[in-house]
């Protein structure tokens, strides 16, 4: 297994281009199933999770052409030959559940494996299933699979989520586009990836209002047509790389970045003493001198502070001049990076969903282990600031969500290399 070797202590200067959003692309790809005409996605990120979704769509009988070195995905769904999403693919990636709504809406039946456990908590799919039931689906759970049927097609209805779920909102939204009549999705997720999905669906002929707010209204149509859609900028990749000059010092311009994508995160970064400037091409982040200031962070659904930036923000706050409290409200068990950061000299006390971080003056390089996608990149950020060498092992997590991380950081002066494992 490969690892990443980082030699810390170098301020970063330069620019980093931000890729298309992994999480948007993972819902846009299954949206292709809603039409029998091709959907072309531009600005796609080149990541292992995208290859997994490609594999899943291909297993259903779709044709997925990867063009321009993976930047463009052309998805043809004319011939769906199989309506079962197999456990072997679904267990690799939870987002596989996103084929359920579109397949059901298109053909009135679908079988999808239950995703099972996950490193950052239980993460059930009950909200996805209840939403589809509200649209008239009949569901049966047998031998680890959801067997879904909608005899005579899905019917519009009211979906009132008891808690906000990004994935369940996406599944409901996709299914509702082809349901007969009007669907109202209440307590909907408001993430930019939802707005991107709705924008793509509208360009395929769907009638959707209210995306980006807590109530989305969908007027079902008989069919959707093909379209070409650019994937929105990855706000989590953006936030992660904004933290790179923040933790090392220096100045980096994030090309394609927009403050509106990461507003709550920017406020916390500025509270920690980081300068953020909007430029014509993106966002410029700098930290020229002085210790970082402590700040408290609470993760929340969008537009709050994203859970997917909590681990990286914790890496930064380990070096603040004082104590910061980080509260994780979205996922249980999402502090697995804390003990690894402590191996590098960080002082962190975790009690349930709260981590108290007492800043230290320096971190020291150490061998550490990635436990999930965002945890792995938080360890790389810590390694960039630490004295000496840090080896981050199990980087397959990283490759799920970060494209060419060594090249992007290396171009700004970081000493970082991938070491091929046995
Ligand atoms: C998506 C993102 C993930 C991000 C998360 C929260 C993708 C591919 N992944 O994940 O990177 O961390 O949003 O911003 O877009 N829940 C239930 N029942 C359900 C569904 C969810 O109880 O049926 C719970 C979850 O366990 C969690 C909370 O709801 O505690 C929010 O999860 P959700 O928004 O659904 O996350 P994902 O869509 O899986």
Short mmCIF file of C-alpha atoms and ligand atoms in Angstrom, two decimals:
data_model
loop_
_atom_site.label_atom_id
_atom_site.label_comp_id
_atom_site.label_asym_id
_atom_site.label_seq_id
_atom_site.Cartn_x
_atom_site.Cartn_y
_atom_site.Cartn_z
CA UNK A 1 0.00 0.00 0.00
CA UNK A 2 1.29 3.46 -0.90
CA UNK A 3 2.12 6.06 1.69
CA UNK A 4 2.79 9.80 1.53
CA UNK A 5 6.02 11.20 2.89
CA UNK A 6 5.92 14.86 3.94
CA UNK A 7 8.89 16.88 5.14
CA UNK A 8 7.41 19.82 7.02
CA UNK A 9 8.35 23.37 7.83
CA UNK A 10 8.22 25.06 4.42
CA UNK A 11 5.91 28.02 3.80
CA UNK A 12 3.82 27.55 0.65
CA UNK A 13 3.63 30.01 -2.25
CA UNK A 14 1.89 29.59 -5.57
CA UNK A 15 -1.44 28.53 -6.97
CA UNK A 16 -3.62 25.42 -6.88
CA UNK A 17 -6.46 24.65 -9.30
CA UNK A 18 -9.53 23.27 -7.61
CA UNK A 19 -11.20 20.29 -9.30
CA UNK A 20 -14.88 19.50 -9.83
CA UNK A 21 -16.67 18.27 -6.72
CA UNK A 22 -16.47 14.57 -5.95
CA UNK A 23 -19.75 14.61 -4.05
CA UNK A 24 -21.57 16.47 -6.83
CA UNK A 25 -20.21 14.14 -9.49
CA UNK A 26 -21.28 11.09 -7.46
CA UNK A 27 -24.90 12.20 -7.64
CA UNK A 28 -24.79 13.63 -11.17
CA UNK A 29 -23.58 10.31 -12.59
CA UNK A 30 -26.63 8.30 -11.36
CA UNK A 31 -28.88 11.17 -12.55
CA UNK A 32 -27.97 9.99 -16.05
CA UNK A 33 -30.19 6.95 -15.38
CA UNK A 34 -33.26 9.23 -15.49
CA UNK A 35 -33.00 9.60 -19.27
CA UNK A 36 -32.24 7.23 -22.12
CA UNK A 37 -30.31 10.02 -23.84
CA UNK A 38 -26.66 10.66 -22.91
CA UNK A 39 -25.58 12.92 -20.06
CA UNK A 40 -22.16 14.51 -20.45
CA UNK A 41 -20.42 15.84 -17.36
CA UNK A 42 -17.52 18.24 -17.80
CA UNK A 43 -15.05 19.33 -15.08
CA UNK A 44 -15.23 15.82 -13.55
CA UNK A 45 -12.60 15.02 -10.90
CA UNK A 46 -10.26 12.07 -11.48
CA UNK A 47 -10.71 10.02 -8.34
CA UNK A 48 -11.13 6.42 -7.32
CA UNK A 49 -14.69 7.09 -6.05
CA UNK A 50 -15.63 8.27 -9.54
CA UNK A 51 -14.15 5.06 -10.98
CA UNK A 52 -16.24 3.06 -8.50
CA UNK A 53 -19.43 4.86 -9.61
CA UNK A 54 -18.39 4.23 -13.24
CA UNK A 55 -18.05 0.53 -12.43
CA UNK A 56 -21.47 0.51 -10.79
CA UNK A 57 -23.17 2.21 -13.76
CA UNK A 58 -21.40 -0.15 -16.15
CA UNK A 59 -22.61 -3.13 -14.12
CA UNK A 60 -26.17 -1.90 -14.77
CA UNK A 61 -25.52 -1.79 -18.51
CA UNK A 62 -24.63 1.90 -18.95
CA UNK A 63 -21.80 2.99 -21.20
CA UNK A 64 -19.44 5.42 -19.51
CA UNK A 65 -16.84 7.04 -21.76
CA UNK A 66 -14.03 8.80 -19.95
CA UNK A 67 -12.79 11.57 -22.29
CA UNK A 68 -10.10 14.25 -22.08
CA UNK A 69 -8.06 12.28 -19.59
CA UNK A 70 -11.06 11.70 -17.31
CA UNK A 71 -12.15 15.37 -17.23
CA UNK A 72 -15.28 14.59 -19.23
CA UNK A 73 -17.64 11.68 -18.61
CA UNK A 74 -20.17 10.79 -21.29
CA UNK A 75 -22.80 8.46 -19.86
CA UNK A 76 -25.11 6.53 -22.13
CA UNK A 77 -28.00 4.73 -20.45
CA UNK A 78 -30.02 3.55 -23.43
CA UNK A 79 -29.58 -0.11 -22.63
CA UNK A 80 -30.04 -0.89 -18.95
CA UNK A 81 -29.69 -4.64 -18.75
CA UNK A 82 -29.50 -5.13 -15.01
CA UNK A 83 -31.39 -3.45 -12.16
CA UNK A 84 -29.33 -4.83 -9.27
CA UNK A 85 -26.55 -2.82 -7.59
CA UNK A 86 -24.37 -5.55 -6.17
CA UNK A 87 -22.95 -5.66 -2.63
CA UNK A 88 -19.38 -5.95 -3.96
CA UNK A 89 -19.57 -2.42 -5.38
CA UNK A 90 -21.97 -0.82 -2.88
CA UNK A 91 -19.84 -1.84 0.12
CA UNK A 92 -16.91 0.12 -1.35
CA UNK A 93 -18.86 3.34 -1.48
CA UNK A 94 -22.05 4.45 0.28
CA UNK A 95 -22.95 6.88 -2.51
CA UNK A 96 -23.92 3.78 -4.55
CA UNK A 97 -27.36 4.04 -2.89
CA UNK A 98 -27.93 7.04 -5.19
CA UNK A 99 -28.79 4.74 -8.11
CA UNK A 100 -31.91 3.56 -6.26
CA UNK A 101 -34.17 6.59 -6.83
CA UNK A 102 -33.28 7.10 -10.51
CA UNK A 103 -33.59 3.40 -11.47
CA UNK A 104 -36.93 3.13 -9.70
CA UNK A 105 -38.24 6.31 -11.31
CA UNK A 106 -37.10 5.20 -14.75
CA UNK A 107 -38.22 1.58 -14.85
CA UNK A 108 -40.41 1.02 -11.78
CA UNK A 109 -38.08 -1.47 -10.14
CA UNK A 110 -34.59 -1.66 -8.63
CA UNK A 111 -32.59 -3.82 -6.24
CA UNK A 112 -29.74 -2.19 -4.31
CA UNK A 113 -27.51 -3.70 -1.66
CA UNK A 114 -27.58 -2.01 1.75
CA UNK A 115 -24.25 -0.20 2.22
CA UNK A 116 -23.45 -1.59 5.66
CA UNK A 117 -21.20 0.01 8.28
CA UNK A 118 -18.75 2.77 7.67
CA UNK A 119 -15.68 4.10 9.43
CA UNK A 120 -17.36 7.35 10.51
CA UNK A 121 -20.43 5.95 12.19
CA UNK A 122 -23.50 3.84 11.53
CA UNK A 123 -24.81 5.95 8.61
CA UNK A 124 -28.11 4.22 7.90
CA UNK A 125 -30.20 4.74 4.72
CA UNK A 126 -33.63 4.81 6.36
CA UNK A 127 -34.30 8.38 5.20
CA UNK A 128 -33.63 7.42 1.57
CA UNK A 129 -36.09 4.56 1.87
CA UNK A 130 -38.82 6.56 3.64
CA UNK A 131 -38.58 9.27 0.99
CA UNK A 132 -39.12 6.78 -1.81
CA UNK A 133 -42.02 5.20 0.09
CA UNK A 134 -43.62 8.66 0.28
CA UNK A 135 -43.55 8.62 -3.54
CA UNK A 136 -45.40 5.31 -3.62
CA UNK A 137 -42.51 2.85 -3.76
CA UNK A 138 -43.00 -0.57 -2.19
CA UNK A 139 -39.87 -1.72 -0.44
CA UNK A 140 -38.82 -5.07 0.82
CA UNK A 141 -35.54 -5.73 2.65
CA UNK A 142 -34.23 -9.24 1.98
CA UNK A 143 -30.77 -10.75 2.43
CA UNK A 144 -29.04 -7.39 2.68
CA UNK A 145 -30.74 -5.92 -0.38
CA UNK A 146 -33.51 -3.33 -0.82
CA UNK A 147 -36.01 -4.63 -3.37
CA UNK A 148 -37.97 -1.61 -4.62
CA UNK A 149 -41.03 -1.58 -6.84
CA UNK A 150 -43.34 1.14 -8.11
CA UNK A 151 -46.05 -0.58 -10.09
CA UNK A 152 -47.56 2.00 -12.41
CA UNK A 153 -44.74 4.46 -11.65
CA UNK A 154 -43.91 6.80 -8.76
CA UNK A 155 -46.46 9.39 -7.59
CA UNK A 156 -45.66 12.87 -6.29
CA UNK A 157 -46.06 13.35 -2.54
CA UNK A 158 -44.82 15.19 0.52
CA UNK A 159 -41.46 14.12 1.90
CA UNK A 160 -40.81 15.64 5.31
CA UNK A 161 -37.34 14.71 6.50
CA UNK A 162 -36.97 14.45 10.31
CA UNK A 163 -33.29 15.31 9.91
CA UNK A 164 -31.31 16.82 7.09
CA UNK A 165 -29.61 14.32 4.80
CA UNK A 166 -27.68 15.25 1.68
CA UNK A 167 -27.92 11.82 0.06
CA UNK A 168 -31.60 11.24 0.90
CA UNK A 169 -32.48 14.69 -0.51
CA UNK A 170 -30.61 13.77 -3.71
CA UNK A 171 -32.33 10.39 -4.07
CA UNK A 172 -35.75 11.99 -3.43
CA UNK A 173 -35.10 14.86 -5.84
CA UNK A 174 -34.01 12.56 -8.66
CA UNK A 175 -36.93 10.17 -8.15
CA UNK A 176 -39.47 13.04 -8.01
CA UNK A 177 -38.47 14.41 -11.43
CA UNK A 178 -40.29 11.51 -13.15
CA UNK A 179 -43.05 10.97 -10.55
CA UNK A 180 -46.63 11.82 -11.56
CA UNK A 181 -47.73 15.14 -10.02
CA UNK A 182 -46.05 17.45 -7.53
CA UNK A 183 -43.55 16.53 -4.84
CA UNK A 184 -42.61 18.76 -1.93
CA UNK A 185 -39.36 17.92 -0.14
CA UNK A 186 -39.34 19.55 3.31
CA UNK A 187 -36.29 19.96 5.53
CA UNK A 188 -34.20 19.39 2.39
CA UNK A 189 -30.41 19.66 2.42
CA UNK A 190 -29.17 22.99 1.01
CA UNK A 191 -25.62 22.02 0.01
CA UNK A 192 -24.15 23.45 -3.23
CA UNK A 193 -24.09 19.86 -4.56
CA UNK A 194 -27.92 19.77 -4.28
CA UNK A 195 -28.17 23.02 -6.25
CA UNK A 196 -25.76 21.59 -8.83
CA UNK A 197 -27.86 18.42 -9.16
CA UNK A 198 -31.07 20.47 -9.56
CA UNK A 199 -29.36 22.66 -12.18
CA UNK A 200 -28.32 19.58 -14.15
CA UNK A 201 -31.79 18.02 -13.84
CA UNK A 202 -33.39 21.26 -15.07
CA UNK A 203 -31.11 21.22 -18.09
CA UNK A 204 -32.43 17.68 -18.73
CA UNK A 205 -35.99 19.04 -18.68
CA UNK A 206 -36.98 18.63 -15.02
CA UNK A 207 -39.19 21.21 -13.27
CA UNK A 208 -37.66 22.03 -9.91
CA UNK A 209 -37.95 25.08 -7.62
CA UNK A 210 -36.51 25.96 -4.26
CA UNK A 211 -33.18 24.09 -4.41
CA UNK A 212 -30.74 25.78 -2.05
CA UNK A 213 -33.62 26.37 0.43
CA UNK A 214 -35.20 24.00 2.95
CA UNK A 215 -38.21 23.27 0.69
CA UNK A 216 -37.81 21.91 -2.83
CA UNK A 217 -40.82 21.55 -5.12
CA UNK A 218 -40.73 19.23 -8.10
CA UNK A 219 -43.35 19.03 -10.80
CA UNK A 220 -42.97 15.58 -12.37
CA UNK A 221 -42.49 15.30 -16.14
CA UNK A 222 -42.95 12.30 -18.49
CA UNK A 223 -39.36 12.10 -19.62
CA UNK A 224 -35.99 13.77 -19.30
CA UNK A 225 -33.59 14.34 -22.18
CA UNK A 226 -29.82 14.40 -22.59
CA UNK A 227 -27.67 17.35 -21.48
CA UNK A 228 -24.14 18.58 -20.91
CA UNK A 229 -23.38 19.88 -17.43
CA UNK A 230 -20.20 21.24 -15.76
CA UNK A 231 -19.60 19.80 -12.26
CA UNK A 232 -19.51 22.52 -9.56
CA UNK A 233 -16.19 23.35 -7.85
CA UNK A 234 -15.24 21.05 -4.98
CA UNK A 235 -15.76 23.22 -1.88
CA UNK A 236 -14.14 20.61 0.38
CA UNK A 237 -11.01 20.39 -1.76
CA UNK A 238 -11.05 24.21 -1.81
CA UNK A 239 -11.28 24.45 1.99
CA UNK A 240 -8.59 21.80 2.43
CA UNK A 241 -6.09 23.65 0.24
CA UNK A 242 -7.00 26.99 1.85
CA UNK A 243 -5.72 25.41 5.05
CA UNK A 244 -2.34 24.60 3.50
CA UNK A 245 -0.86 28.15 3.52
CA UNK A 246 -2.86 28.79 6.71
CA UNK A 247 -0.96 26.06 8.55
CA UNK A 248 2.50 26.54 6.95
CA UNK A 249 2.49 30.30 6.40
CA UNK A 250 2.88 31.81 2.92
CA UNK A 251 0.35 32.73 0.24
CA UNK A 252 -1.56 30.51 -2.16
CA UNK A 253 -4.23 31.40 -4.74
CA UNK A 254 -6.96 28.79 -5.13
CA UNK A 255 -8.04 28.95 -8.75
CA UNK A 256 -11.78 28.52 -9.23
CA UNK A 257 -12.48 29.07 -5.51
CA UNK A 258 -15.46 31.16 -4.42
CA UNK A 259 -16.17 32.48 -0.96
CA UNK A 260 -19.88 31.71 -1.33
CA UNK A 261 -19.06 27.97 -1.45
CA UNK A 262 -17.23 28.06 1.90
CA UNK A 263 -18.61 31.13 3.70
CA UNK A 264 -18.92 29.63 7.22
CA UNK A 265 -15.47 28.06 6.90
CA UNK A 266 -13.93 31.40 5.78
CA UNK A 267 -15.33 33.09 8.90
CA UNK A 268 -13.56 30.57 11.13
CA UNK A 269 -10.33 30.81 9.17
CA UNK A 270 -10.40 34.59 9.54
CA UNK A 271 -11.13 34.22 13.26
CA UNK A 272 -7.94 32.15 13.46
CA UNK A 273 -6.01 35.06 11.92
CA UNK A 274 -5.86 34.03 8.25
CA UNK A 275 -6.27 36.56 5.43
CA UNK A 276 -8.64 35.66 2.60
CA UNK A 277 -8.97 37.82 -0.48
CA UNK A 278 -11.32 37.31 -3.43
CA UNK A 279 -9.47 37.63 -6.73
CA UNK A 280 -10.56 37.49 -10.36
CA UNK A 281 -9.48 33.87 -10.58
CA UNK A 282 -10.44 32.57 -7.16
CA UNK A 283 -9.41 33.09 -3.54
CA UNK A 284 -6.02 34.12 -2.20
CA UNK A 285 -5.16 32.87 1.28
CA UNK A 286 -2.21 34.15 3.25
CA UNK A 287 -0.64 34.00 6.66
CA UNK A 288 2.48 36.06 6.89
CA UNK A 289 3.37 36.05 10.57
CA UNK A 290 2.21 35.57 14.12
CA UNK A 291 0.64 32.64 15.97
CA UNK A 292 -2.77 31.37 15.01
CA UNK A 293 -5.69 32.34 17.22
CA UNK A 294 -7.93 29.66 18.76
CA UNK A 295 -11.54 29.47 17.62
CA UNK A 296 -14.51 27.20 18.34
CA UNK A 297 -16.09 25.17 15.56
CA UNK A 298 -19.43 23.37 15.38
CA UNK A 299 -20.25 21.28 12.33
CA UNK A 300 -23.71 21.74 10.85
CA UNK A 301 -25.60 21.10 7.62
CA UNK A 302 -24.95 23.73 4.94
CA UNK A 303 -24.72 26.74 5.25
CA UNK A 304 -23.02 25.84 8.55
CA UNK A 305 -19.42 24.66 8.98
CA UNK A 306 -19.04 21.43 6.94
CA UNK A 307 -18.26 18.18 8.73
CA UNK A 308 -15.99 17.32 5.80
CA UNK A 309 -13.61 20.14 6.85
CA UNK A 310 -13.61 19.40 10.58
CA UNK A 311 -10.54 17.13 10.60
CA UNK A 312 -8.49 19.57 8.51
CA UNK A 313 -9.55 22.53 10.72
CA UNK A 314 -8.52 20.54 13.77
CA UNK A 315 -5.04 20.11 12.28
CA UNK A 316 -4.78 23.91 12.03
CA UNK A 317 -6.05 24.55 15.55
CA UNK A 318 -3.49 22.19 17.10
CA UNK A 319 -1.05 25.07 16.48
CA UNK A 320 -3.21 27.93 17.82
CA UNK A 321 -2.21 30.08 20.77
CA UNK A 322 -4.89 28.82 23.18
CA UNK A 323 -7.76 26.35 23.44
CA UNK A 324 -10.34 25.61 20.75
CA UNK A 325 -13.45 23.44 21.07
CA UNK A 326 -14.64 21.46 18.06
CA UNK A 327 -18.12 20.00 18.18
CA UNK A 328 -19.11 17.34 15.62
CA UNK A 329 -22.89 17.17 15.24
CA UNK A 330 -23.31 15.31 11.92
CA UNK A 331 -21.47 12.02 12.44
CA UNK A 332 -20.60 10.11 15.57
CA UNK A 333 -17.08 8.70 15.67
CA UNK A 334 -15.54 11.32 13.43
CA UNK A 335 -12.50 12.20 15.53
CA UNK A 336 -10.29 9.29 14.50
CA UNK A 337 -7.67 11.74 13.28
CA UNK A 338 -7.28 13.07 16.86
CA UNK A 339 -5.11 10.23 18.23
CA UNK A 340 -2.97 10.38 15.07
CA UNK A 341 -2.49 14.15 15.47
CA UNK A 342 -1.56 13.47 19.10
CA UNK A 343 1.23 11.17 17.85
CA UNK A 344 2.61 14.33 16.26
CA UNK A 345 2.52 16.23 19.56
CA UNK A 346 -0.98 17.75 19.41
CA UNK A 347 -2.90 18.12 22.69
CA UNK A 348 -6.48 16.97 22.16
CA UNK A 349 -9.09 15.71 24.59
CA UNK A 350 -12.06 13.94 22.97
CA UNK A 351 -15.27 13.49 24.97
CA UNK A 352 -18.10 12.12 22.86
CA UNK A 353 -18.82 14.55 20.04
CA UNK A 354 -16.56 17.29 21.43
CA UNK A 355 -12.82 17.70 21.01
CA UNK A 356 -10.91 20.23 23.06
CA UNK A 357 -7.68 21.22 21.36
CA UNK A 358 -5.00 22.99 23.36
CA UNK A 359 -2.62 24.57 20.90
CA UNK A 360 1.08 23.71 20.94
CA UNK A 361 3.97 25.70 19.46
CA UNK A 362 5.17 22.97 17.13
CA UNK A 363 4.14 19.59 15.83
CA UNK A 364 6.73 16.86 15.27
CA UNK A 365 6.76 14.55 12.28
CA UNK A 366 5.75 10.92 12.95
CA UNK A 367 4.44 7.83 11.19
CA UNK A 368 0.64 8.11 11.20
CA UNK A 369 -2.25 6.24 9.68
CA UNK A 370 -5.19 7.52 7.67
CA UNK A 371 -8.56 6.22 8.83
CA UNK A 372 -10.86 7.95 6.36
CA UNK A 373 -10.74 10.40 3.51
CA UNK A 374 -10.79 13.70 5.39
CA UNK A 375 -8.71 12.34 8.30
CA UNK A 376 -5.96 11.39 5.85
CA UNK A 377 -5.65 14.86 4.40
CA UNK A 378 -5.70 16.44 7.88
CA UNK A 379 -2.58 14.40 8.65
CA UNK A 380 -0.90 15.66 5.48
CA UNK A 381 -1.71 19.25 6.49
CA UNK A 382 -0.26 18.61 9.95
CA UNK A 383 2.81 17.04 8.31
CA UNK A 384 3.35 20.18 6.18
CA UNK A 385 3.66 22.24 9.37
CA UNK A 386 5.52 19.69 11.52
CA UNK A 387 9.24 19.56 12.17
CA UNK A 388 10.81 16.61 10.37
CA UNK A 389 9.24 13.80 8.41
CA UNK A 390 5.68 12.50 8.55
CA UNK A 391 4.66 9.31 6.79
CA UNK A 392 0.92 8.92 6.22
CA UNK A 393 0.03 5.33 5.46
CA UNK A 394 -3.18 3.85 4.02
CA UNK A 395 -3.47 6.63 1.47
CA UNK A 396 -6.05 4.76 -0.58
CA UNK A 397 -8.51 6.80 1.49
CA UNK A 398 -6.91 9.96 0.13
CA UNK A 399 -7.16 8.80 -3.48
CA UNK A 400 -10.94 8.49 -3.09
CA UNK A 401 -11.29 12.24 -2.83
CA UNK A 402 -8.13 14.17 -3.67
CA UNK A 403 -6.69 14.33 -7.15
CA UNK A 404 -2.88 14.55 -7.52
CA UNK A 405 -2.40 15.88 -3.99
CA UNK A 406 1.41 15.58 -4.16
CA UNK A 407 1.56 17.56 -7.42
CA UNK A 408 -0.82 20.27 -6.27
CA UNK A 409 1.01 20.88 -2.97
CA UNK A 410 4.45 20.18 -4.46
CA UNK A 411 3.93 22.97 -7.03
CA UNK A 412 3.62 25.42 -4.11
CA UNK A 413 6.92 24.36 -2.56
CA UNK A 414 5.81 21.53 -0.28
CA UNK A 415 8.22 18.62 0.09
CA UNK A 416 5.81 15.75 -0.41
CA UNK A 417 6.13 12.45 -2.23
CA UNK A 418 4.22 9.24 -2.72
CA UNK A 419 6.11 6.15 -1.67
CA UNK A 420 5.01 2.97 -3.41
CA UNK A 421 4.20 0.24 -0.91
CA UNK A 422 4.88 -3.43 -1.04
C1 LIG B 1 -22.83 13.38 2.22
C2 LIG B 1 -21.43 13.50 1.69
C3 LIG B 1 -20.42 13.40 2.83
C4 LIG B 1 -20.75 14.44 3.91
C5 LIG B 1 -22.21 14.33 4.36
C6 LIG B 1 -22.63 15.43 5.31
C7 LIG B 1 -21.62 12.52 -0.51
C8 LIG B 1 -21.27 11.38 -1.43
N1 LIG B 1 -21.19 12.42 0.75
O1 LIG B 1 -22.95 12.09 2.81
O2 LIG B 1 -19.11 13.64 2.30
O3 LIG B 1 -19.92 14.21 5.03
O4 LIG B 1 -23.08 14.41 3.20
O5 LIG B 1 -22.39 16.68 4.77
O6 LIG B 1 -22.23 13.48 -0.92
N2 LIG B 1 -28.65 9.66 8.13
C9 LIG B 1 -29.62 8.82 8.64
N3 LIG B 1 -30.39 8.11 7.77
C10 LIG B 1 -30.24 8.20 6.42
C11 LIG B 1 -29.25 9.06 5.89
C12 LIG B 1 -28.47 9.77 6.79
O7 LIG B 1 -29.79 8.72 9.85
O8 LIG B 1 -30.99 7.53 5.68
C13 LIG B 1 -27.80 10.43 9.06
C14 LIG B 1 -26.33 10.11 8.92
O9 LIG B 1 -25.95 8.98 9.66
C15 LIG B 1 -25.68 11.38 9.41
C16 LIG B 1 -26.67 12.47 8.94
O10 LIG B 1 -27.89 11.80 8.68
O11 LIG B 1 -25.62 11.39 10.80
C17 LIG B 1 -26.25 13.22 7.70
O12 LIG B 1 -25.85 12.32 6.69
P1 LIG B 1 -26.06 12.61 5.14
O13 LIG B 1 -26.28 14.08 4.93
O14 LIG B 1 -27.08 11.68 4.60
O15 LIG B 1 -24.66 12.20 4.55
P2 LIG B 1 -24.37 11.50 3.18
O16 LIG B 1 -25.35 11.95 2.15
O17 LIG B 1 -24.17 10.04 3.38
#
